[in-house]
Coordinates of C-alpha atoms and ligand atoms in Angstrom, one line a residue:
M1 CA 18.2 -14.1 25.6
N2 CA 17.0 -17.2 26.1
K3 CA 14.7 -19.9 24.2
Q4 CA 11.9 -19.0 25.3
E5 CA 11.9 -15.0 26.2
K6 CA 13.3 -14.7 22.3
I7 CA 10.4 -17.5 21.0
Q8 CA 7.6 -15.3 23.6
M9 CA 8.8 -11.9 21.8
L10 CA 8.1 -13.5 18.3
K11 CA 4.1 -13.9 19.9
D12 CA 4.0 -10.8 21.4
V13 CA 4.6 -9.5 17.7
I14 CA 2.7 -11.7 16.2
N15 CA 0.0 -10.6 18.5
I16 CA -0.5 -7.6 17.4
N17 CA -2.4 -7.0 14.6
S18 CA -1.1 -5.0 12.2
T19 CA -3.5 -6.0 9.5
N20 CA -2.4 -3.1 6.8
G21 CA -2.5 -0.7 9.4
N22 CA -1.7 -0.3 12.8
E23 CA 1.5 -1.1 13.2
E24 CA 3.1 1.8 15.6
E25 CA 1.8 -0.7 18.0
V26 CA 4.6 -3.2 16.2
A27 CA 7.1 0.2 16.9
D28 CA 6.2 1.3 20.0
Y29 CA 6.7 -2.3 21.1
L30 CA 10.0 -2.8 19.5
L31 CA 11.6 0.8 21.1
K32 CA 10.2 -0.6 24.2
R33 CA 12.1 -3.9 23.8
L34 CA 15.4 -2.1 22.8
S35 CA 15.2 0.8 25.1
E36 CA 15.5 -2.0 27.8
Y37 CA 19.1 -3.0 26.6
G38 CA 20.0 1.4 26.0
I39 CA 19.3 1.1 22.2
L40 CA 18.2 4.4 20.9
S41 CA 15.2 4.3 17.9
Q42 CA 13.0 6.8 16.0
K43 CA 9.8 6.2 15.3
V44 CA 8.9 8.5 11.5
Q45 CA 5.5 8.7 11.7
Y46 CA 3.5 7.7 8.0
A47 CA -0.1 8.4 9.2
E48 CA -2.1 7.8 12.2
K49 CA -1.8 4.9 14.5
R50 CA 1.1 3.7 11.3
A51 CA 4.9 4.5 11.9
S52 CA 8.5 3.2 10.7
L53 CA 10.7 2.4 13.6
V54 CA 14.5 3.4 13.3
S55 CA 17.4 1.7 15.6
Q56 CA 20.9 1.6 15.3
I57 CA 24.4 0.2 17.2
G58 CA 27.2 0.8 16.5
V59 CA 29.5 3.4 16.1
D60 CA 29.1 6.1 13.4
T61 CA 32.7 5.5 11.9
G62 CA 32.9 2.4 9.6
K63 CA 30.5 1.0 7.5
T64 CA 26.7 1.0 8.2
L65 CA 24.4 -2.1 7.6
G66 CA 20.6 -2.2 7.7
F67 CA 18.4 -4.7 9.0
S68 CA 14.7 -4.3 7.4
G69 CA 11.4 -6.0 7.8
H70 CA 7.9 -5.0 7.6
M71 CA 5.5 -4.9 10.4
D72 CA 2.5 -5.1 8.7
V73 CA 0.7 -8.3 7.5
V74 CA -1.9 -9.3 5.0
D75 CA -5.7 -9.8 6.0
A76 CA -6.3 -13.0 7.6
G77 CA -8.7 -14.2 5.0
D78 CA -11.4 -17.0 6.6
V79 CA -10.3 -16.9 10.0
S80 CA -13.0 -19.9 10.6
M81 CA -10.0 -22.2 8.4
W82 CA -7.4 -21.5 10.7
K83 CA -5.8 -24.1 13.5
Y84 CA -5.3 -21.4 16.0
P85 CA -6.7 -17.9 15.9
P86 CA -4.1 -15.8 13.4
F87 CA -2.9 -13.0 16.4
E88 CA -2.8 -16.0 18.8
A89 CA 0.6 -17.0 17.9
M90 CA 0.4 -20.8 19.0
E91 CA 3.4 -23.2 19.2
D92 CA 2.7 -26.4 17.6
D93 CA 5.3 -29.4 16.8
G94 CA 8.1 -27.2 16.7
K95 CA 6.0 -25.2 14.8
L96 CA 5.1 -21.4 15.3
Y97 CA 1.6 -20.5 13.8
G98 CA -0.1 -17.0 13.3
R99 CA -0.4 -14.4 10.3
G100 CA 3.0 -12.8 10.0
A101 CA 5.1 -15.7 11.6
T102 CA 6.8 -16.2 8.2
D103 CA 5.8 -13.2 6.1
M104 CA 7.4 -11.7 7.9
K105 CA 7.4 -11.0 11.9
S106 CA 10.0 -13.6 12.3
G107 CA 12.9 -12.4 10.1
L108 CA 11.9 -8.6 11.7
T109 CA 12.0 -9.9 15.5
A110 CA 15.4 -12.2 14.6
M111 CA 17.1 -9.0 13.9
V112 CA 15.8 -7.0 16.7
I113 CA 16.7 -9.6 19.0
A114 CA 20.2 -9.9 17.4
M115 CA 20.8 -5.8 17.7
I116 CA 20.1 -6.2 21.7
E117 CA 22.4 -9.9 22.1
L118 CA 25.2 -8.1 20.2
T119 CA 24.6 -5.0 22.7
K120 CA 24.2 -7.1 25.7
E121 CA 27.5 -9.2 24.7
G122 CA 29.1 -6.2 24.4
K123 CA 30.9 -6.4 21.0
A124 CA 32.5 -4.3 19.9
L125 CA 31.4 -3.3 16.4
N126 CA 33.7 -1.7 13.8
G127 CA 30.2 0.1 12.0
A128 CA 26.9 0.1 13.1
I129 CA 23.9 -1.9 12.3
K130 CA 20.7 0.3 12.1
L131 CA 17.0 -1.5 11.7
L132 CA 15.0 0.2 9.4
A133 CA 10.9 -1.6 10.7
T134 CA 8.7 -0.3 7.9
V135 CA 5.0 -0.1 6.9
G136 CA 2.9 -0.9 4.8
E137 CA 5.5 -3.5 2.4
E138 CA 2.0 -5.4 1.0
V139 CA 0.0 -2.1 -0.3
G140 CA 3.3 -0.5 -1.8
E141 CA 6.3 -0.1 -0.1
L142 CA 4.4 3.8 1.3
G143 CA 7.5 2.8 5.0
A144 CA 10.4 1.9 2.8
A145 CA 9.9 5.1 0.0
Q146 CA 9.3 7.7 3.3
L147 CA 12.4 6.4 4.6
T148 CA 14.5 6.6 1.7
K149 CA 12.7 10.0 0.6
E150 CA 14.3 11.7 4.1
G151 CA 17.7 10.4 3.5
F152 CA 17.4 7.0 6.0
A153 CA 19.0 4.8 3.6
D154 CA 22.1 7.1 2.7
D155 CA 24.5 6.3 5.0
L156 CA 24.0 2.3 4.1
D157 CA 26.5 0.3 2.8
G158 CA 25.2 -3.2 2.8
L159 CA 21.3 -4.1 3.9
I160 CA 19.2 -7.4 5.1
I161 CA 15.7 -8.3 4.3
G162 CA 14.6 -10.7 6.2
E163 CA 11.7 -11.4 4.0
P164 CA 10.9 -15.2 4.1
S165 CA 14.0 -17.1 1.9
G166 CA 14.3 -20.4 3.9
H167 CA 17.9 -21.8 3.6
I168 CA 18.3 -19.7 -0.1
I169 CA 20.1 -15.8 -0.2
V170 CA 18.5 -14.0 -2.8
Y171 CA 20.1 -11.2 -4.3
A172 CA 17.7 -10.2 -7.0
H173 CA 14.1 -9.9 -7.7
K174 CA 12.0 -8.4 -10.2
G175 CA 10.1 -5.4 -10.3
S176 CA 6.8 -4.5 -10.8
M177 CA 4.1 -2.4 -11.9
N178 CA 0.3 -1.8 -11.8
Y179 CA -1.7 0.1 -14.0
T180 CA -5.8 1.6 -14.6
V181 CA -6.7 1.8 -18.6
T182 CA -10.3 3.8 -18.2
S183 CA -12.4 3.8 -21.4
Y184 CA -14.9 6.0 -21.6
G185 CA -17.7 5.8 -24.4
K186 CA -21.5 6.4 -24.4
N187 CA -24.8 4.7 -23.7
A188 CA -27.0 3.7 -26.3
H189 CA -29.8 1.1 -26.6
S190 CA -27.8 -2.5 -28.2
S191 CA -30.3 -2.5 -31.0
M192 CA -28.6 1.1 -32.2
P193 CA -25.1 0.8 -31.0
E194 CA -24.9 3.1 -33.5
L195 CA -25.7 5.7 -31.6
G196 CA -23.5 4.7 -28.2
I197 CA -19.7 4.3 -28.3
N198 CA -18.6 0.7 -27.0
A199 CA -16.4 1.4 -23.9
I200 CA -15.3 -2.5 -23.8
N201 CA -14.3 -2.5 -27.8
H202 CA -11.7 0.6 -27.1
L203 CA -10.3 -1.8 -24.4
V204 CA -10.0 -4.7 -26.1
L205 CA -8.2 -2.7 -28.9
F206 CA -5.7 -1.3 -26.1
C207 CA -5.4 -5.4 -24.8
N208 CA -3.9 -6.3 -28.8
E209 CA -1.8 -3.6 -28.4
V210 CA -0.1 -4.4 -25.8
D211 CA 0.3 -7.8 -26.7
K212 CA 1.7 -6.7 -29.7
Y213 CA 4.3 -5.3 -27.7
V214 CA 5.1 -7.9 -25.5
A215 CA 5.4 -9.8 -28.0
T216 CA 8.1 -8.4 -29.7
I217 CA 10.8 -8.2 -25.7
Q218 CA 12.7 -11.0 -26.9
A219 CA 15.2 -9.9 -23.8
K220 CA 15.2 -12.5 -21.1
N221 CA 17.4 -11.8 -17.5
E222 CA 19.0 -15.3 -16.7
I223 CA 18.3 -15.0 -13.4
L224 CA 14.9 -13.6 -13.2
G225 CA 13.9 -15.0 -16.3
D226 CA 10.9 -13.4 -18.6
F227 CA 9.2 -9.7 -18.4
T228 CA 5.7 -10.5 -17.9
H229 CA 2.4 -8.6 -18.5
N230 CA -1.1 -9.6 -17.5
V231 CA -4.5 -7.7 -17.5
T232 CA -5.5 -9.1 -13.8
V233 CA -9.5 -6.8 -13.4
I234 CA -11.4 -5.9 -15.8
N235 CA -15.0 -3.8 -15.4
G236 CA -17.2 -2.7 -17.5
G237 CA -20.7 -2.5 -19.2
N238 CA -24.8 -2.5 -16.6
Q239 CA -26.6 -4.5 -18.5
V240 CA -26.5 -7.0 -21.2
N241 CA -28.9 -5.0 -23.6
S242 CA -26.9 -1.4 -23.7
I243 CA -23.8 0.0 -25.1
P244 CA -21.5 0.0 -22.6
E245 CA -20.3 4.0 -21.9
K246 CA -17.4 2.9 -19.3
A247 CA -15.0 0.3 -18.8
E248 CA -11.9 -0.1 -17.0
L249 CA -9.2 -2.6 -16.8
Q250 CA -5.6 -3.1 -14.4
G251 CA -2.6 -5.0 -14.8
N252 CA 0.8 -6.1 -13.7
I253 CA 4.0 -6.5 -15.4
R254 CA 6.7 -7.9 -13.5
T255 CA 9.8 -5.9 -15.1
I256 CA 13.3 -7.2 -15.5
P257 CA 17.0 -4.9 -15.5
E258 CA 16.7 -5.3 -19.3
V259 CA 13.1 -3.9 -19.6
S260 CA 13.2 -0.9 -17.5
N261 CA 10.0 0.4 -16.1
E262 CA 10.7 3.7 -17.6
Q263 CA 11.2 2.1 -21.1
V264 CA 7.7 0.3 -20.5
E265 CA 5.6 3.9 -18.8
K266 CA 7.0 5.1 -22.2
V267 CA 5.4 3.0 -24.2
F268 CA 2.0 2.1 -22.3
G269 CA 1.5 6.3 -22.6
E270 CA 2.3 5.7 -26.2
I271 CA 0.2 3.3 -26.8
I272 CA -2.7 5.2 -25.1
Q273 CA -1.8 8.3 -27.4
K274 CA -1.9 6.6 -30.5
L275 CA -5.7 5.0 -29.6
N276 CA -6.2 8.1 -28.6
Q277 CA -6.3 9.5 -32.5
Q278 CA -8.8 6.9 -33.7
K279 CA -12.5 8.2 -33.8
D280 CA -14.7 7.9 -30.3
V281 CA -11.7 6.4 -27.9
K282 CA -11.1 7.6 -25.0
L283 CA -8.5 6.4 -23.2
E284 CA -7.5 7.3 -19.4
L285 CA -4.1 5.4 -18.2
V286 CA -2.7 5.4 -14.7
W287 CA -0.2 4.0 -12.9
D288 CA -0.8 3.0 -9.3
Y289 CA 2.3 1.3 -8.8
N290 CA 5.5 2.0 -10.0
K291 CA 8.9 -0.5 -8.8
Q292 CA 11.9 -0.8 -9.9
P293 CA 13.3 -4.5 -10.0
V294 CA 16.3 -5.0 -7.6
F295 CA 19.7 -6.1 -9.3
S296 CA 22.8 -6.4 -7.2
D297 CA 26.3 -7.8 -7.4
K298 CA 26.2 -11.7 -6.0
D299 CA 30.0 -11.2 -5.5
S300 CA 29.7 -8.4 -3.2
T301 CA 31.1 -8.8 0.5
L302 CA 27.5 -8.8 1.3
V303 CA 26.5 -12.2 -0.3
K304 CA 29.9 -13.7 0.2
T305 CA 29.6 -13.4 3.8
A306 CA 26.2 -13.9 4.3
Q307 CA 26.9 -17.4 2.3
A308 CA 30.3 -17.2 4.4
V309 CA 28.2 -17.5 7.9
A310 CA 25.0 -19.3 6.5
K311 CA 27.6 -23.0 5.4
E312 CA 29.9 -22.2 9.1
Q313 CA 26.8 -22.1 11.1
L314 CA 24.0 -23.7 9.2
G315 CA 26.6 -26.1 7.5
E316 CA 24.6 -25.8 4.2
K317 CA 25.9 -24.3 0.9
M318 CA 22.6 -21.2 0.3
P319 CA 21.7 -21.0 -2.9
L320 CA 21.9 -17.7 -4.6
L321 CA 18.7 -17.3 -6.6
G322 CA 16.7 -14.8 -8.1
I323 CA 12.7 -13.3 -7.2
A324 CA 9.5 -13.1 -8.8
G325 CA 8.4 -11.0 -6.0
T326 CA 9.7 -7.7 -4.8
T327 CA 10.4 -6.0 -1.6
D328 CA 10.7 -2.4 0.5
A329 CA 14.9 -3.2 -1.2
A330 CA 12.9 -1.8 -4.2
E331 CA 12.9 2.0 -2.5
F332 CA 15.5 1.8 -0.3
T333 CA 18.5 0.9 -3.3
K334 CA 16.7 4.7 -4.2
A335 CA 18.8 6.4 -2.1
K336 CA 21.6 8.4 -2.9
K337 CA 24.7 5.9 -3.1
E338 CA 24.6 1.9 -4.0
F339 CA 25.0 -0.8 -1.3
P340 CA 24.3 -4.5 -2.0
V341 CA 21.1 -6.0 -1.1
I342 CA 20.7 -9.3 -0.4
V343 CA 16.8 -11.2 1.4
F344 CA 17.3 -13.2 3.7
G345 CA 15.1 -14.5 6.1
P346 CA 13.1 -16.8 7.7
G347 CA 10.3 -18.7 6.8
N348 CA 8.9 -21.0 4.0
N349 CA 6.0 -21.2 1.6
T350 CA 2.9 -20.0 3.8
P351 CA 2.9 -16.2 3.5
H352 CA -0.1 -14.8 2.7
Q353 CA -2.0 -18.4 3.4
V354 CA -4.3 -19.3 6.1
N355 CA -2.6 -21.3 9.1
E356 CA 0.7 -19.5 7.8
Y357 CA 2.9 -20.6 10.0
V358 CA 7.5 -19.8 10.6
D359 CA 9.6 -23.7 11.8
I360 CA 10.3 -22.5 15.6
D361 CA 13.9 -23.8 14.7
N362 CA 14.6 -22.1 11.4
Y363 CA 13.4 -18.1 13.1
L364 CA 16.2 -19.0 16.1
E365 CA 18.8 -19.6 14.0
M366 CA 18.7 -16.8 12.0
I367 CA 19.3 -14.8 15.0
D368 CA 22.8 -16.1 15.1
V369 CA 23.1 -16.0 11.9
Y370 CA 22.1 -12.0 11.5
K371 CA 24.7 -11.0 14.4
E372 CA 27.5 -13.0 12.8
I373 CA 27.0 -11.9 9.2
A374 CA 26.9 -8.1 11.0
V375 CA 30.3 -8.7 12.7
K376 CA 32.0 -10.3 9.7
F377 CA 30.1 -7.7 7.2
L378 CA 31.3 -4.6 9.3
G379 CA 34.7 -6.3 9.5
Ligands
ZN1 ZN1 6.9 -10.1 3.4

């Protein structure tokens, strides 16, 4: 493919509005483009208009390297704030603007083109490259969870997530957990609080207990840093002179391998149980989202290969880092076999923002980087 074709393909993908859904249109587009080169794909339906895509090239003997990217994007926000319409990708001064340009349609498209070019060039691979293009990453890694449950990740020997890392290679990220606590009380006039049960007060009891627990955590991960907890949403009460009968809060936790998700679940459950033994306290805890941290071997062949290829092609020694944000790898690593993961893709720090863009050169160079990593990794 020439440069213009590669840019056009990315524009086509960006111009499909897949805001928290409609990924099937992206899947259909990629399936069609891959099939033009004889590459077979399979759609895995998640819901109406939502399907993940699995495509494969190479041979069944030898290793299997996963290329993965999500097809959904986040809401474009206030469209009037955009320099160019978010779903009409526009080139300007070496940058391509559009929702998903960085997160992560450039990474996904670069992976697809890498597979197309390797096929077109008739490159004999000593293994397979498997594309796992997912739905619903932004709202809970839904497609990755489904694909993993259905066994599509069981044959992986390595996985590259093409999320925007720019010129760094990520081999670890924190886990993420969301929860909701609902507190049930009883309405009363605030001049006669003894007749009511204050639901907000009981949420405060919960917050205090959680803070105490978090303060006891000494563990720190040398790459990922601290375990963190934050209450991020709070709702309760309906009138200033009434005792609130219901209140609700939501929190987010970023876990590290030293403090497992299971341990956090257990402790939070115990806190709720303990508080519910107090008079009139009625708290209910629901886990809304639970993603494990990913901590890959930094000396794995995949990491070493990616670093060597980046050095050779881009002339840079890419730093190896951990990040706080979660990726589809949190689901894929639940597959039967253990395998190394890296997050390495074109992009910058504009994801989820107005005027999101990708540097076109960064996108183009990653196509060659992916090709070379695959050839070297498969041996
Ligand atoms: Zn993303």
